XYZ file of C-alpha atoms in Angstrom:
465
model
C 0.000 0.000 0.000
C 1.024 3.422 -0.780
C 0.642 5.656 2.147
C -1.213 9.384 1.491
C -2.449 12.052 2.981
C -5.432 10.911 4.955
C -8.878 13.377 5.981
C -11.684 13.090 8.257
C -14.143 12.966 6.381
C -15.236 12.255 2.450
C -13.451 14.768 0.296
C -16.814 16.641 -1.986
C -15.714 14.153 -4.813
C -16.487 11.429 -2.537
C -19.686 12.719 -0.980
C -21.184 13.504 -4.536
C -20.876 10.039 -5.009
C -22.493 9.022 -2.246
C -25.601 10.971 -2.816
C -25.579 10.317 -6.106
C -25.773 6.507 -5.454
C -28.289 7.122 -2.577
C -30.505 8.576 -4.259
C -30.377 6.059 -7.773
C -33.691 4.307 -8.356
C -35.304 5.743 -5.584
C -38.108 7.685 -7.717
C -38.830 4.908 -9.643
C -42.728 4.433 -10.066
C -43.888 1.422 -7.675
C -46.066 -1.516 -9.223
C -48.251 -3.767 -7.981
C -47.300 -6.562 -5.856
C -47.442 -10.322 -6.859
C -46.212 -12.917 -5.319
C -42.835 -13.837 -5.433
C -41.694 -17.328 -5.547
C -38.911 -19.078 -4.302
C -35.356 -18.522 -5.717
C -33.293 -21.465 -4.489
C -29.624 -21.589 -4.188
C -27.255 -23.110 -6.618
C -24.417 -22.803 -4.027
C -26.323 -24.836 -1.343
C -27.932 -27.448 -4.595
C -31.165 -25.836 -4.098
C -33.277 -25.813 -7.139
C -34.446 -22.793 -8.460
C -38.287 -21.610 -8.964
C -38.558 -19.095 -11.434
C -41.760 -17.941 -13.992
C -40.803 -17.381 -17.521
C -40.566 -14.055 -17.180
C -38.745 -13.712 -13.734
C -39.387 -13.522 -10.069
C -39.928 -9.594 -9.426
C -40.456 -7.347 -6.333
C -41.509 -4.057 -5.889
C -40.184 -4.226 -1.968
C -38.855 -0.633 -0.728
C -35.414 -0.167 0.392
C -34.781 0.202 3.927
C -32.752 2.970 5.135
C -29.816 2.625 6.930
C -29.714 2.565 10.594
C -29.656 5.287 12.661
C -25.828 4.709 13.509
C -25.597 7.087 16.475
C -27.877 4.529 18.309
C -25.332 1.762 17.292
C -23.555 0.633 20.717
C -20.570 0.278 19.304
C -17.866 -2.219 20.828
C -15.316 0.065 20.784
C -15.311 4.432 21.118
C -16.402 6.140 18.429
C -15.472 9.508 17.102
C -17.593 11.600 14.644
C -15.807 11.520 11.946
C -15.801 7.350 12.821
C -19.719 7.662 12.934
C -19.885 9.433 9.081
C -17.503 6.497 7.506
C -19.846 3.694 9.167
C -22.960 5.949 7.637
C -21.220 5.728 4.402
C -20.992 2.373 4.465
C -24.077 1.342 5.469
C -25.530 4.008 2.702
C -23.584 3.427 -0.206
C -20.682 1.089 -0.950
C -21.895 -2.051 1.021
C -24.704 -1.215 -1.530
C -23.016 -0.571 -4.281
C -21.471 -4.162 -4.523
C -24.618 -4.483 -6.915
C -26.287 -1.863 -9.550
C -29.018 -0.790 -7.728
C -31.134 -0.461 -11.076
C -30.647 -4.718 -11.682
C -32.245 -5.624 -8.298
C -33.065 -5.058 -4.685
C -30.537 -5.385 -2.182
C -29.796 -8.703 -0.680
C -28.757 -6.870 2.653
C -32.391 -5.406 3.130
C -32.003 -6.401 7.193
C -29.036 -4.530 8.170
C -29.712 -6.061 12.083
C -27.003 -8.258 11.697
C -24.243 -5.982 10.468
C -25.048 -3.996 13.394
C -24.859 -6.516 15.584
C -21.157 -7.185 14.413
C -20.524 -3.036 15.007
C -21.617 -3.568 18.560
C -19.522 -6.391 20.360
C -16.940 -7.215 17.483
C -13.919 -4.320 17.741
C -11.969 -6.229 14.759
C -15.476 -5.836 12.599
C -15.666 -1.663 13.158
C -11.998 -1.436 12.116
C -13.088 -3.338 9.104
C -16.051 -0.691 8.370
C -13.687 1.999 8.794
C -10.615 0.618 6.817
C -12.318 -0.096 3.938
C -14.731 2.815 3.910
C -12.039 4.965 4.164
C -9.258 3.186 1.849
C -12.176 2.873 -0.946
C -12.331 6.876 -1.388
C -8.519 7.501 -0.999
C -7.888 5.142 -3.698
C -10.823 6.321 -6.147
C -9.458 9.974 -5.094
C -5.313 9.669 -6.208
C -4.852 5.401 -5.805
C -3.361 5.747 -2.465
C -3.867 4.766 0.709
C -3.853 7.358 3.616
C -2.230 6.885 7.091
C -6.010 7.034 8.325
C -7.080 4.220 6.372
C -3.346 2.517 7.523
C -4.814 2.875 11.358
C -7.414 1.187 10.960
C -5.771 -1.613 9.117
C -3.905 -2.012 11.415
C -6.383 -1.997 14.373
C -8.237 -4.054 12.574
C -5.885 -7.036 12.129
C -4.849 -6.558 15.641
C -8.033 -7.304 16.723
C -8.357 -9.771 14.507
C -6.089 -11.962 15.733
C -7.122 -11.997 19.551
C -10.084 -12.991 17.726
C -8.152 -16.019 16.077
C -6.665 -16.961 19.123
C -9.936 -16.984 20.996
C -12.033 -20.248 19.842
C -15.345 -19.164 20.334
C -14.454 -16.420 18.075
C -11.625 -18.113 15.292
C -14.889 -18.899 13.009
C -17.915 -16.934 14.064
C -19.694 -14.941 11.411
C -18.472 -11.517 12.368
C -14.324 -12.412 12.020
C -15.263 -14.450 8.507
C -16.721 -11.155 7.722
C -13.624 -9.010 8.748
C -11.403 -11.397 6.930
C -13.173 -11.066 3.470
C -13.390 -7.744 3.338
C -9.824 -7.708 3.996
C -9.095 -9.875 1.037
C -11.708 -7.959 -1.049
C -10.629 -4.366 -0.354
C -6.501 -5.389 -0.602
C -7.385 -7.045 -4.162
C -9.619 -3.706 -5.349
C -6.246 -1.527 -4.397
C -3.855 -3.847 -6.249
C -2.526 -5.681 -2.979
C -2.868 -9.185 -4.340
C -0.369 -10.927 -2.147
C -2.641 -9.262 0.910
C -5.755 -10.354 -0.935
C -4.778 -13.954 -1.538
C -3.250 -14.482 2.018
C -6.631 -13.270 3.551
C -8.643 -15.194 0.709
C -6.603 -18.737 2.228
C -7.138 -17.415 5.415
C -11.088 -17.473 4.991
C -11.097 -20.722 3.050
C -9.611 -22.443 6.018
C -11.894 -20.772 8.588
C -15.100 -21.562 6.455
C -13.560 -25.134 6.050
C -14.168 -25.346 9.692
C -17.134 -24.270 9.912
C -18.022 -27.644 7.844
C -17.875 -25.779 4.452
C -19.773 -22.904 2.335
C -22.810 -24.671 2.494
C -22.616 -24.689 6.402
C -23.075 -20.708 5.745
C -26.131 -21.143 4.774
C -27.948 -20.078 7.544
C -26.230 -16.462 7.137
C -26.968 -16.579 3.495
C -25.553 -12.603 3.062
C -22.562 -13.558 4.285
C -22.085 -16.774 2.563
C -22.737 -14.921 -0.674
C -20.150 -11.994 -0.006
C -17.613 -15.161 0.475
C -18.196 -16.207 -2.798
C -18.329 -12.775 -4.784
C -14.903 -12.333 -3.057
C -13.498 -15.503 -4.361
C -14.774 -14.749 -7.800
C -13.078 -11.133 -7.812
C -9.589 -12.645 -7.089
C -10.207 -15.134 -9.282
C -10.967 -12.655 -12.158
C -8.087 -10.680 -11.250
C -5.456 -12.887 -11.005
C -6.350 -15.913 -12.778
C -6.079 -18.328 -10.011
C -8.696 -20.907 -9.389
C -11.129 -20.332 -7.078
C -11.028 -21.568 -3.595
C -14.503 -22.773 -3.228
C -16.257 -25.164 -6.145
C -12.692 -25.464 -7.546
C -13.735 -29.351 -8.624
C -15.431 -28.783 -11.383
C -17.238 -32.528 -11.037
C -18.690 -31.149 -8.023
C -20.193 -28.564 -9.006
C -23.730 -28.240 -10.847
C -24.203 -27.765 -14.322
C -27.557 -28.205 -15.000
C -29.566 -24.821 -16.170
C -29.991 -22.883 -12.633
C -33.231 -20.570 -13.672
C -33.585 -21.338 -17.287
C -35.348 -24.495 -17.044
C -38.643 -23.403 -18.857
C -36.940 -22.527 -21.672
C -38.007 -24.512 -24.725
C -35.937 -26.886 -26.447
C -36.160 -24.832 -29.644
C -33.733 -22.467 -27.755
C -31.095 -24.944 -27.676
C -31.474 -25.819 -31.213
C -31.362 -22.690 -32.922
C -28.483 -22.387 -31.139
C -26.292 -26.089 -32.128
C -28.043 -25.056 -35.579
C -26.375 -21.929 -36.004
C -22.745 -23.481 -36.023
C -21.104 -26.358 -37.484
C -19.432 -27.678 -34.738
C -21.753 -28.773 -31.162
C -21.815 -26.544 -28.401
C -20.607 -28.120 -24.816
C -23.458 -28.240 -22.767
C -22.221 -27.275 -20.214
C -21.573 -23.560 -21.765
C -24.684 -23.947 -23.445
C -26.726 -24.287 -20.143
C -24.637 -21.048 -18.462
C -25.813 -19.210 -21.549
C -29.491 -20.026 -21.722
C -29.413 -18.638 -17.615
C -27.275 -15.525 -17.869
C -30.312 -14.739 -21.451
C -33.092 -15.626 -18.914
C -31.423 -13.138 -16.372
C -30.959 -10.609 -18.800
C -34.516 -10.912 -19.966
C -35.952 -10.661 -16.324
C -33.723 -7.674 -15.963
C -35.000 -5.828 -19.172
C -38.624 -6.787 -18.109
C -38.254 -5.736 -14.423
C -36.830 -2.368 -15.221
C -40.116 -1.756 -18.226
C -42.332 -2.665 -15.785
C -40.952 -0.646 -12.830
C -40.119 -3.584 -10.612
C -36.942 -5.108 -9.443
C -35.834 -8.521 -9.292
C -35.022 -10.080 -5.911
C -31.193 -9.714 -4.724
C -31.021 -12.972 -4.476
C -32.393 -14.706 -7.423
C -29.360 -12.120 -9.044
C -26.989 -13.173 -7.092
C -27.352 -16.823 -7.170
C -27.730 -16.550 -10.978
C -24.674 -14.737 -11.042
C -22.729 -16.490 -8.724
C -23.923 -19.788 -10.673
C -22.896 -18.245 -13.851
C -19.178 -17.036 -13.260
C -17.978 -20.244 -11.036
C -19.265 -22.491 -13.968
C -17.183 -20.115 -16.535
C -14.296 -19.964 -14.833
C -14.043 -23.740 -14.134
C -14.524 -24.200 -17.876
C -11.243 -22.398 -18.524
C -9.253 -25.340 -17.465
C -10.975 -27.862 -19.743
C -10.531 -25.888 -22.645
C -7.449 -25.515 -24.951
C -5.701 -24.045 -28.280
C -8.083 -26.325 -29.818
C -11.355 -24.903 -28.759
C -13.725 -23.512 -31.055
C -13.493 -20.070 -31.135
C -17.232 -19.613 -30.797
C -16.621 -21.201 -27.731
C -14.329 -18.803 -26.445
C -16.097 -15.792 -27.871
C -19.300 -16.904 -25.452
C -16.969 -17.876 -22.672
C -15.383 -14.352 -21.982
C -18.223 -12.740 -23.270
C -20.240 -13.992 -20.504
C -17.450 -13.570 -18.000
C -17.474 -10.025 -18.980
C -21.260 -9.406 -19.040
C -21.258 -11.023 -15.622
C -18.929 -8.765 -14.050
C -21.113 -5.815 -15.769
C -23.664 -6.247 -12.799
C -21.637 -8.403 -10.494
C -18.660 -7.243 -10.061
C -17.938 -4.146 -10.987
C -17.934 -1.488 -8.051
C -18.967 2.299 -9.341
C -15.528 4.267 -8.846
C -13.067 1.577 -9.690
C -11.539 1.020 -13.427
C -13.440 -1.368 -15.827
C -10.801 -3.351 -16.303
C -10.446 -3.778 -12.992
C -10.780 -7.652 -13.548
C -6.907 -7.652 -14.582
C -6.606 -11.491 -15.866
C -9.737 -11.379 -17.596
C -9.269 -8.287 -19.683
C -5.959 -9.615 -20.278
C -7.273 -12.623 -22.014
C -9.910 -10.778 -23.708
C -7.291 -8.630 -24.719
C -5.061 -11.284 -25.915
C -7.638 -13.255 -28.072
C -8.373 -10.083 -30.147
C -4.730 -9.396 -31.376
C -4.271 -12.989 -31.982
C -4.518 -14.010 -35.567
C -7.913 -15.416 -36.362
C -8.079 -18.856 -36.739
C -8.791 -20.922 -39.605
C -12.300 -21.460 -38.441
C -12.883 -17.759 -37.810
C -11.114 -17.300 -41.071
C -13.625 -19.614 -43.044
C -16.963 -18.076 -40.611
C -15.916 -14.430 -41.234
C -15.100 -15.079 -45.275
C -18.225 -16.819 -45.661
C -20.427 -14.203 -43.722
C -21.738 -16.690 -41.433
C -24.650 -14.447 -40.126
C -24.936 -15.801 -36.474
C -21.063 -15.687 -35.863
C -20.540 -12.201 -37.121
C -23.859 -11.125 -34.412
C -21.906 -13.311 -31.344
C -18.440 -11.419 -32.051
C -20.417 -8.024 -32.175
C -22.062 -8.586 -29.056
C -18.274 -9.705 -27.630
C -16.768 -6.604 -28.818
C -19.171 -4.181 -27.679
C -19.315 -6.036 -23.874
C -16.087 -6.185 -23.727
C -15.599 -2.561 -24.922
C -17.798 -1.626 -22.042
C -16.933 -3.892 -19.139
C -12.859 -5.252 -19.564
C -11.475 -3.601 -22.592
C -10.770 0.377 -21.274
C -7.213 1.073 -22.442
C -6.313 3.282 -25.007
C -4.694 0.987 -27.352
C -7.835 -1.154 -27.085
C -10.151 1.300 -28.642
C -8.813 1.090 -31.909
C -8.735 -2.674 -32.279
C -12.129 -2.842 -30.775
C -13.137 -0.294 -33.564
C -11.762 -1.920 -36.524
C -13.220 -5.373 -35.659
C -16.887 -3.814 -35.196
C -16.671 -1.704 -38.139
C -15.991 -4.977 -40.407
C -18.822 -6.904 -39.008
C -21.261 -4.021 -38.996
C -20.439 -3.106 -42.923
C -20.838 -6.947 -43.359
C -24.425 -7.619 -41.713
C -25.255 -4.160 -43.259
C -25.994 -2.255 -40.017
C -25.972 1.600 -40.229
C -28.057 2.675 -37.041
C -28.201 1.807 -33.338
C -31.220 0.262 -34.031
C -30.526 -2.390 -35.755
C -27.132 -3.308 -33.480
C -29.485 -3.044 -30.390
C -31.541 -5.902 -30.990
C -28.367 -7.889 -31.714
C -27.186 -7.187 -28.604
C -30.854 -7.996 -26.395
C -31.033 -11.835 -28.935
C -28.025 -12.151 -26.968
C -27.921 -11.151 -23.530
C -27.932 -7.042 -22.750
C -29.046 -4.742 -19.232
C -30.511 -2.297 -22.282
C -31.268 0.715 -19.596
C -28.023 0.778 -17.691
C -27.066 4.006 -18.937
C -23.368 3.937 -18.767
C -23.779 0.684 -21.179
C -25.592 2.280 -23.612
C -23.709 5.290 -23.790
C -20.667 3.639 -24.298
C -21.828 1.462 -26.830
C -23.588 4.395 -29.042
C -20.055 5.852 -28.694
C -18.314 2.905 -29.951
C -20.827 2.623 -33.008
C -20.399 5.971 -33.957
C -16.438 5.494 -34.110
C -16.904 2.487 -35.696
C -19.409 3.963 -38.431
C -16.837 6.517 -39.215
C -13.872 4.290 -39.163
C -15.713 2.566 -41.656
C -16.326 5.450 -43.829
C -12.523 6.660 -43.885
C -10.834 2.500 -44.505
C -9.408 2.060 -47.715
C-alpha cells in the first residue's frame, strides 16, 4: 500500500458520489405486488423456482440505521460515525447496480450486531470505507485508512486466538473484506493471504454450504473468491472441482428446447453443454432484468446473485478444460459472458473497468491474436450468427474489460468490419443484436458507451481504404 495524505471525512468528490448513489432508483414508479416465488440456491444445490418471465419485487429499500444509536464495541469519534454511515448508505450497496435488483442486505440487524460487540469488525467498516475513497481519489492509501488496518488485524487476531471467536460470522466477515478491499487496491499478495485465510476458517465451519444459515454472508464469500479469481487468474477456492459442481440450467429451465437448437443449428461444430446451459441462464437473467426495469419492478437480490454467482464459477471452471483447440465460438461466449457477468456483479462504481486484470488480459489477448482458420472460413463466408456473437463480444467487452487506449482502436476496426458486413448503419438495428443475446438495455453507462463505440466504428468505416 502506498501511504497518502489521509482526511476526516469524504473529500466533496467522494460525498457527490455518495448521494448520487443514494438517491439512484429511488423515484422509480412502484407496481403492484405479486407474489414472489422461491429462488433457491445453486451454491447450497437448491433448485431454483422461477416464472418465464422472472421472479420480481416491488419491496422498498430500507434505510440505513440510525448509527448514532449503534452501541458500538469500541469508542467512536464523529468523523468514525460518518464512515460507518457511508458504508451502510452506499458502498456495502453498491457491490450491486441498484437499477438490476433489490438489495440482498435489506435487514441490516445483523451488520449492526457485528458493530456492537466485534472491535476487529468496526476497524473493518472503517478501513475499507475509508481506503475505498482515498484510492478512487489519487490510488493511495492514507495513514487514516493505515490505522485502521492495522487496528483491525490486531483485533483480529485476539479474535483467532480466541475459539469461540476463530470462526464466528463476524471475524469471517472481517477477513473477506480484507481480502476484497486489498485485491480492489492492487494488494494481491494481501488479498490472496486473507482469501486462504477465509477458506480455512469456512472449512471449519463444515464448508460454504454450512453458511447457509447467514446466506448474506455466505454470498459476499463467494463474490470475493470470484473477484480474485478474475483478477489474477487463479482458481477459485470454493467449487474449484469442477465434477462437483452443478451444471444443470440454474433458472432457465422453462426454456423450450427450440432455444437450444437454434443455437447447435447456427454453427457447425456442437456446443458443450455445459456452456450452453450457463448461456441459456445468464439470457433468462438478462430478460428478467429488461422486463423488471419496463415494468418498474426489481428482481429479488437474491435470485441475481445466485444466478450470477452460478454463472461465473461455472465459466471460470470451464477455462481449465478448454485448450488451443477450442472452437473459437466457444471462447467468444466464454469471456463474453465472464465479462457481461462482471457488468452487474462485479464491478464497483468508482473503480476502473478493467479492474478484472486477468480477464481483460485474455480478452485482450484473443483479439490481437490471428484469427483462426475457423474464424477465417466463418468471417469469409459471412456466417450471419457468428458475425452477431463477435459483435455482441466486442461491444461487452468494450464496455466492461477492454478500457485502455490501445484497445479502442482494435475494438473499432473489428466492429466496423462486421457491422459493414451484416449491413448495419443505425443503433437500431445493433441493439436488438445485442438484447437476442444477452444485454441490461437501460443501464445508462452501457448504452452510452456502446452508441459511442458505433459511432467510431461507423466513421472508421467510412474513412478504410
Amino acid at each position: 500500500m502506498t501511504s497518502g495524505s489521509g482526511s476526516a471525512k469524504p473529500d466533496p468528490e467522494a460525498r457527490k458520489y455518495i448521494r448520487s448513489h443514494v438517491m439512484r432508483g429511488k423515484n422509480r414508479k412502484r407496481a403492484s405486488r405479486k407474489e414472489d416465488l422461491p429462488v433457491g440456491s445453486w451454491i447450497n444445490n437448491q433448485e431454483a423456482q422461477v416464472t418465464p418471465h422472472g421472479t420480481m419485487s416491488d419491496i422498498p429499500r430500507s434505510l440505513a440505521p440510525d448509527v448514532a444509536l449503534i452501541n458500538y464495541a469500541t469508542e467512536i469519534k464523529p468523523q468514525m460515525m460518518e464512515l460507518v454511515f457511508t458504508w451502510f448508505t452506499s458502498l456495502k450497496q453498491a457491490i450491486y447496480p441498484v437499477e438490476v435488483c433489490m438489495e440482498a442486505d435489506l435487514d441490516t440487524s445483523q451488520w449492526v450486531y457485528y458493530l456492537a460487540y466485534d472491535k476487529a469488525y468496526v476497524y473493518s467498516v472503517l478501513f475499507t470505507t475509508r481506503a475505498f475513497f482515498d484510492y478512487i481519489r489519487d490510488q493511495t492509501i492514507g495513514h487514516e485508512a493505515i490505522a485502521y488496518l492495522q487496528n483491525s488485524l490486531e483485533f483480529l487476531r485476539l479474535n483467532l486466538a480466541d475459539r469461540d471467536a476463530q470462526t464466528s460470522d463476524s471475524t469471517i466477515a472481517v477477513v473477506l473484506s480484507l481480502a476484497l478491499m486489498s485485491d480492489l487496491i492492487g494488494d494481491s499478495k494481501s488479498a490472496e493471504a486473507h482469501l486462504k485465510g477465509l477458506y480455512q476458517m469456512v472449512k471449519l465451519r463444515g464448508g460454504i454450504k454450512a453458511l447457509r444459515t447467514n446466506s448474506q454472508l455466505q454470498k459476499k464469500v463467494c463474490r470475493t473468491d470470484l473477484q480474485f479469481s478474475l483478477s489474477t487468474g487463479k482458481r477459485t477456492v470454493f467449487f474449484a472441482d469442477s465434477t462437483t459442481m452443478s451444471w444443470s440450467p440454474f433458472i432457465a429451465k422453462d426454456r423450450k428446447e427450440s432455444s437450444k437448437l437454434a443455437m447447435h443449428q447456427a454453427y457447425p461444430h456442437s456446443l458443450d453443454q455445459r456452456l450452453l446451459n450457463v448461456w441459456l441462464d445468464l439470457q433468462e437473467f438478462s430478460r428478467s432484468a429488461n422486463i423488471a426495469f419496463q415494468t418498474g419492478r426489481k428482481i429479488p437480490g437474491a435470485l441475481f446473485q445466485e444466478a450470477v454467482t452460478s454463472a461465473l464459477y461455472r465459466l471460470i471452471a470451464l477455462q481449465y478444460d478448454y485448450s488451443d483447440t477450442t472452437p473459437v465460438r466457444d471462447t467468444i461466449m466464454r469471456l463474453g459472458m465472464l465479462a457481461f457477468s462482471t457488468t452487474t456483479f462485479l464491478q464497483i462504481q468508482g473503480l476502473p473497468a478493467d479492474n478484472n486484470k486477468d480477464l481483460s488480459a485474455k480478452a485482450r489477448t484473443f483479439l490481437r491474436l490471428p484469427p483462426t482458420a475457423e474464424q477465417q472460413q466463418f468471417e469469409k463466408e459471412a456466417l450471419e450468427e457468428f458475425l452477431k456473437l463477435k459483435l455482441w463480444f466486442l461491444f461487452v467487452a468494450y464496455i466492461t474489460i477492454l478500457s485502455r487506449l490501445g484497445d479502442e482502436d482494435l475494438i473499432v476496426a473489428h466492429v466496423a468490419k462486421i457491422v459493414a458486413s451484416l449491413g448495419l448503419n443505425s443503433w437500431r438495428g445493433v441493439r436488438e443484436i445485442l438484447l437476442d443475446h444477452m444485454w441490461i438495455d437501460w443501464l445508462d453507462f452501457c448504452r452510452s458507451k456502446a452508441q459511442v463505440l458505433l459511432a467510431k466504428a461507423l466513421a472508421w468505416g467510412s474513412t478504410a481504404p
